[in-house]
Amino acid sequence: MAEKIIAYRFDQVDQTLSQLNKEDCTIIAGGTDVMVLYKSRRGVPPKITKPIVFIDHLNELKQVYKKGKDLHIGACCTYSDLLNDPLIPTPLKNAIKTIAAPAIRNRGTLGGNICNASPAGDTLPLLYVYNAKLVLRSVSGVRIVAISDFIQGVRRVDRKSNEILAEIILPSELEEGAYAVFEKVGNRNADAIAKVGFAGYIRTNGEVIKDIRFAFGAVGPTMVRSVDIEKKLIGKTIPLAGADIAQVLSAFDKIIKPIDDQRSTARYRKTVALNLLRYFLSRKQYQHN
Amino acid sequence: MITFTLNGRKVETDAPPSARLLDVIRDEYLLIGTKEGCGEGECGACSIFVNNLLQNSCLIPIGSIEGAEIVTIEGIMESDQFKILDESYSEAGGVQCGYCIPGMVMASAALLAQNPHPSEAEIREGISGNLCRCTGYNMIVDAINLAAKKGDGLWQKK
Ligand SMILES: Cc1cc2nc3c(=O)[nH]c(=O)nc-3n(C[C@H](O)[C@H](O)[C@H](O)COP(=O)(O)OP(=O)(O)OC[C@H]3O[C@@H](n4cnc5c(N)ncnc54)[C@H](O)[C@@H]3O)c2cc1C
Ligand code: FES
Ligand code: FES
């Protein structure tokens, strides 16, 4: 007989946090990553060695609301919840629509996608260019970190064992004149893990670029973003000159270092990544969304 | 002990909390219409409804569904909607070996309940999480189209 599997499912976030403070646990939201990770033979319960804490039922972690210019999104909102919510920006909805199929979207959560920290996590490039901030809660209170600091490597995040991700804040979502887009290149539509993901963000005043950001997914251990390269384009006008575009492309050519794996080759990935960027930079105009 | 509703009946199980809902409904409640294909969320053979939402029972730890309403293919077989789907799948020749069909029917029912007049693209998206190794999907798409027409007016009441 296997060892006993312990699990908690509290009614309140506070009780959940006290438990996490007492012992190191495996948090399960939708479980769409965790259950695959711990998959065992049919009929045999997945062997999750740490005590389990279920959090997907906690309403407090499923709220979507505006506070000033910021949009707060509860970590346990499922993809379907977000697709049905009028406050969620269209580019994020478009990214979510590329994720898996309806049954997975009815279960998988935004917080799970972030904490799972897969290089191919499809919401991540866009969250990077939105400068998303993460609200981590523990018994000692609240800690807010930038998503780019939180995600440290493949499946490695800066979460203390007594913390949960409670909310995702999109600070710049409402900035006027902003345009954002997510593009994904994969194999087939549903259930296709990205070979390359790209998010672009631009804010202009007339023709002048006030702010511009890019992030690439699935071409390195974490999302690839470079504020230094972005800065070089601020103040330029659209459409961008060919020389400016070439300069940005060659700068990214140096820092994008994809790998070969069963889904694709490094060369293909890099070519696609740079083409997506070129396409984004070559546009004559950007419809605000 | 975990308590939930299974096809309208209150049930209790002492399966370990990480046990897959798929195994519990098949092995403990002997509802074997729900199939296992991949065990990883890719094929949809294990599709069921949790609180009216289509989900993959191979990815659901039983401990997470306390108080939830679970409906399997057996739970919809008496409904008028099922009868129409059954007829339409037969008429369109949408069933070959049949292994994927319980999951396909659950996905079809979920789609039509949300969108009673789906376009072909919407039908394909609705069953995009369900793999079929036999039919090449066209006959299944036809079946769902037919069901939408035959069951006009029926889908939105649940
Ligand atoms: C068939 C299939 C297809 C998929 N397709 C895609 C796809 O196209 N694109 C994509 O990006 N992903 C895809 N995924 C992966 C997965 O569905 C997503 O990453 C999803 O967002 C995970 O959310 P979850 O709630 O299910 O996570 P879980 O499995 O519950 O958790 C994932 C990880 O995050 C931790 N965690 C979750 N929530 C919190 C929290 N609030 N605080 C702290 N830690 C937390 C867990 O402990 C675990 O380590 C797919 C998965 C499957 C099975
Ligand atoms: S068995 Fe669950 S999706 Fe394949
Ligand atoms: S009919 Fe055989 S798998 Fe679909």
PDB file of C-alpha atoms and ligand atoms in Angstrom, chain A residues 25-37 55 61 75-76 79 98-101 104 107-118 120-123 136 150 155 159 163-166 184 189-194, chain B residues 40-43 56 59, ligand 1:
ATOM      1  CA  CYS A  25       3.261  21.870   0.199  1.00  0.00           C
ATOM      2  CA  THR A  26       2.426  21.293  -3.450  1.00  0.00           C
ATOM      3  CA  ILE A  27      -0.062  23.915  -4.515  1.00  0.00           C
ATOM      4  CA  ILE A  28      -2.649  22.776  -7.045  1.00  0.00           C
ATOM      5  CA  ALA A  29      -4.804  25.300  -8.902  1.00  0.00           C
ATOM      6  CA  GLY A  30      -6.216  23.765 -12.110  1.00  0.00           C
ATOM      7  CA  GLY A  31      -3.722  20.922 -11.888  1.00  0.00           C
ATOM      8  CA  THR A  32      -3.238  20.795 -15.668  1.00  0.00           C
ATOM      9  CA  ASP A  33       0.532  20.993 -15.250  1.00  0.00           C
ATOM     10  CA  VAL A  34       0.833  19.243 -11.881  1.00  0.00           C
ATOM     11  CA  MET A  35      -1.252  16.210 -12.840  1.00  0.00           C
ATOM     12  CA  VAL A  36       0.781  15.660 -16.007  1.00  0.00           C
ATOM     13  CA  LEU A  37       4.034  16.079 -14.082  1.00  0.00           C
ATOM     14  CA  ILE A  55      -6.636  26.614  -4.145  1.00  0.00           C
ATOM     15  CA  LEU A  61      -8.290  34.467  -5.864  1.00  0.00           C
ATOM     16  CA  ALA A  75      -4.386  34.153  -9.979  1.00  0.00           C
ATOM     17  CA  CYS A  76      -7.004  31.389  -9.939  1.00  0.00           C
ATOM     18  CA  TYR A  79      -8.698  30.876 -19.018  1.00  0.00           C
ATOM     19  CA  THR A  98      -4.214  29.949 -28.646  1.00  0.00           C
ATOM     20  CA  ILE A  99      -3.891  27.862 -25.482  1.00  0.00           C
ATOM     21  CA  ALA A 100      -4.926  24.213 -25.727  1.00  0.00           C
ATOM     22  CA  ALA A 101      -8.631  23.436 -26.155  1.00  0.00           C
ATOM     23  CA  ILE A 104      -8.144  22.718 -20.609  1.00  0.00           C
ATOM     24  CA  ARG A 107      -9.427  24.389 -15.779  1.00  0.00           C
ATOM     25  CA  GLY A 108      -6.010  25.928 -16.371  1.00  0.00           C
ATOM     26  CA  THR A 109      -5.347  29.212 -14.556  1.00  0.00           C
ATOM     27  CA  LEU A 110      -3.315  32.317 -15.275  1.00  0.00           C
ATOM     28  CA  GLY A 111      -1.479  31.946 -11.957  1.00  0.00           C
ATOM     29  CA  GLY A 112      -0.614  28.354 -12.891  1.00  0.00           C
ATOM     30  CA  ASN A 113       0.848  29.427 -16.200  1.00  0.00           C
ATOM     31  CA  ILE A 114       3.093  31.939 -14.423  1.00  0.00           C
ATOM     32  CA  CYS A 115       4.171  29.710 -11.524  1.00  0.00           C
ATOM     33  CA  ASN A 116       4.808  26.781 -13.844  1.00  0.00           C
ATOM     34  CA  ALA A 117       7.342  29.030 -15.600  1.00  0.00           C
ATOM     35  CA  SER A 118       7.557  27.018 -18.797  1.00  0.00           C
ATOM     36  CA  ALA A 120       6.582  28.098 -23.754  1.00  0.00           C
ATOM     37  CA  GLY A 121       3.969  29.539 -21.374  1.00  0.00           C
ATOM     38  CA  ASP A 122       1.718  31.419 -23.749  1.00  0.00           C
ATOM     39  CA  THR A 123       0.581  34.212 -21.474  1.00  0.00           C
ATOM     40  CA  LEU A 136       2.487  37.303  -3.505  1.00  0.00           C
ATOM     41  CA  PHE A 150       9.789  36.382 -10.418  1.00  0.00           C
ATOM     42  CA  ARG A 155      10.170  25.948 -13.890  1.00  0.00           C
ATOM     43  CA  ARG A 159       8.297  32.053  -4.591  1.00  0.00           C
ATOM     44  CA  GLU A 163       3.667  32.253  -0.385  1.00  0.00           C
ATOM     45  CA  ILE A 164       0.925  32.021  -2.957  1.00  0.00           C
ATOM     46  CA  LEU A 165       0.518  34.091  -6.057  1.00  0.00           C
ATOM     47  CA  ALA A 166      -2.704  35.973  -5.339  1.00  0.00           C
ATOM     48  CA  LYS A 184       2.419  32.222 -31.668  1.00  0.00           C
ATOM     49  CA  ASN A 189      -3.985  24.812 -33.418  1.00  0.00           C
ATOM     50  CA  ALA A 190      -5.244  23.084 -30.316  1.00  0.00           C
ATOM     51  CA  ASP A 191      -2.817  21.710 -27.783  1.00  0.00           C
ATOM     52  CA  ALA A 192       0.149  23.081 -29.705  1.00  0.00           C
ATOM     53  CA  ILE A 193       3.004  24.031 -27.456  1.00  0.00           C
ATOM     54  CA  ALA A 194       4.584  27.160 -28.894  1.00  0.00           C
TER      55      ALA A 194
ATOM     56  CA  GLU B  40      -2.407  13.817 -20.196  1.00  0.00           C
ATOM     57  CA  GLY B  41      -5.185  16.134 -21.309  1.00  0.00           C
ATOM     58  CA  GLU B  42      -4.423  15.773 -25.011  1.00  0.00           C
ATOM     59  CA  CYS B  43      -7.127  13.482 -26.399  1.00  0.00           C
ATOM     60  CA  ASN B  56     -10.685  16.286 -18.797  1.00  0.00           C
ATOM     61  CA  LEU B  59      -6.344  15.797 -14.995  1.00  0.00           C
TER      62      LEU B  59
HETATM   63  C1  LIG C   1      -3.121  19.152 -23.062  1.00  0.00           C
HETATM   64  C2  LIG C   1      -2.482  20.393 -22.530  1.00  0.00           C
HETATM   65  C3  LIG C   1      -2.265  21.475 -23.374  1.00  0.00           C
HETATM   66  C4  LIG C   1      -1.662  22.632 -22.912  1.00  0.00           C
HETATM   67  N1  LIG C   1      -1.473  23.663 -23.777  1.00  0.00           N
HETATM   68  C5  LIG C   1      -0.869  24.790 -23.338  1.00  0.00           C
HETATM   69  C6  LIG C   1      -0.655  25.872 -24.238  1.00  0.00           C
HETATM   70  O1  LIG C   1      -1.010  25.828 -25.424  1.00  0.00           O
HETATM   71  N2  LIG C   1      -0.022  26.981 -23.755  1.00  0.00           N
HETATM   72  C7  LIG C   1       0.384  27.084 -22.461  1.00  0.00           C
HETATM   73  O2  LIG C   1       0.939  28.100 -22.086  1.00  0.00           O
HETATM   74  N3  LIG C   1       0.182  26.069 -21.575  1.00  0.00           N
HETATM   75  C8  LIG C   1      -0.433  24.930 -21.998  1.00  0.00           C
HETATM   76  N4  LIG C   1      -0.624  23.894 -21.111  1.00  0.00           N
HETATM   77  C9  LIG C   1      -0.108  24.004 -19.744  1.00  0.00           C
HETATM   78  C10 LIG C   1      -1.109  24.423 -18.649  1.00  0.00           C
HETATM   79  O3  LIG C   1      -2.433  24.154 -19.003  1.00  0.00           O
HETATM   80  C11 LIG C   1      -0.982  25.899 -18.286  1.00  0.00           C
HETATM   81  O4  LIG C   1       0.341  26.177 -17.901  1.00  0.00           O
HETATM   82  C12 LIG C   1      -1.933  26.319 -17.159  1.00  0.00           C
HETATM   83  O5  LIG C   1      -2.013  27.706 -17.114  1.00  0.00           O
HETATM   84  C13 LIG C   1      -1.522  25.826 -15.796  1.00  0.00           C
HETATM   85  O6  LIG C   1      -2.474  26.273 -14.836  1.00  0.00           O
HETATM   86  P1  LIG C   1      -3.043  25.308 -13.706  1.00  0.00           P
HETATM   87  O7  LIG C   1      -3.923  26.123 -12.856  1.00  0.00           O
HETATM   88  O8  LIG C   1      -3.614  24.088 -14.298  1.00  0.00           O
HETATM   89  O9  LIG C   1      -1.677  24.968 -12.973  1.00  0.00           O
HETATM   90  P2  LIG C   1      -1.315  23.847 -11.897  1.00  0.00           P
HETATM   91  O10 LIG C   1      -0.976  22.579 -12.591  1.00  0.00           O
HETATM   92  O11 LIG C   1      -2.319  23.792 -10.808  1.00  0.00           O
HETATM   93  O12 LIG C   1       0.010  24.505 -11.300  1.00  0.00           O
HETATM   94  C14 LIG C   1       1.168  24.749 -12.090  1.00  0.00           C
HETATM   95  C15 LIG C   1       2.324  25.168 -11.161  1.00  0.00           C
HETATM   96  O13 LIG C   1       2.088  26.419 -10.570  1.00  0.00           O
HETATM   97  C16 LIG C   1       1.959  26.336  -9.157  1.00  0.00           C
HETATM   98  N5  LIG C   1       0.842  27.236  -8.828  1.00  0.00           N
HETATM   99  C17 LIG C   1      -0.360  27.305  -9.476  1.00  0.00           C
HETATM  100  N6  LIG C   1      -1.083  28.345  -9.001  1.00  0.00           N
HETATM  101  C18 LIG C   1      -0.338  28.932  -8.047  1.00  0.00           C
HETATM  102  C19 LIG C   1      -0.544  30.078  -7.198  1.00  0.00           C
HETATM  103  N7  LIG C   1      -1.660  30.838  -7.276  1.00  0.00           N
HETATM  104  N8  LIG C   1       0.439  30.414  -6.314  1.00  0.00           N
HETATM  105  C20 LIG C   1       1.598  29.676  -6.258  1.00  0.00           C
HETATM  106  N9  LIG C   1       1.837  28.603  -7.036  1.00  0.00           N
HETATM  107  C21 LIG C   1       0.891  28.232  -7.915  1.00  0.00           C
HETATM  108  C22 LIG C   1       1.736  24.875  -8.853  1.00  0.00           C
HETATM  109  O14 LIG C   1       2.224  24.524  -7.585  1.00  0.00           O
HETATM  110  C23 LIG C   1       2.536  24.235  -9.983  1.00  0.00           C
HETATM  111  O15 LIG C   1       3.892  24.224  -9.676  1.00  0.00           O
HETATM  112  C24 LIG C   1      -1.249  22.722 -21.552  1.00  0.00           C
HETATM  113  C25 LIG C   1      -1.483  21.641 -20.693  1.00  0.00           C
HETATM  114  C26 LIG C   1      -2.090  20.478 -21.158  1.00  0.00           C
HETATM  115  C27 LIG C   1      -2.332  19.344 -20.216  1.00  0.00           C
END
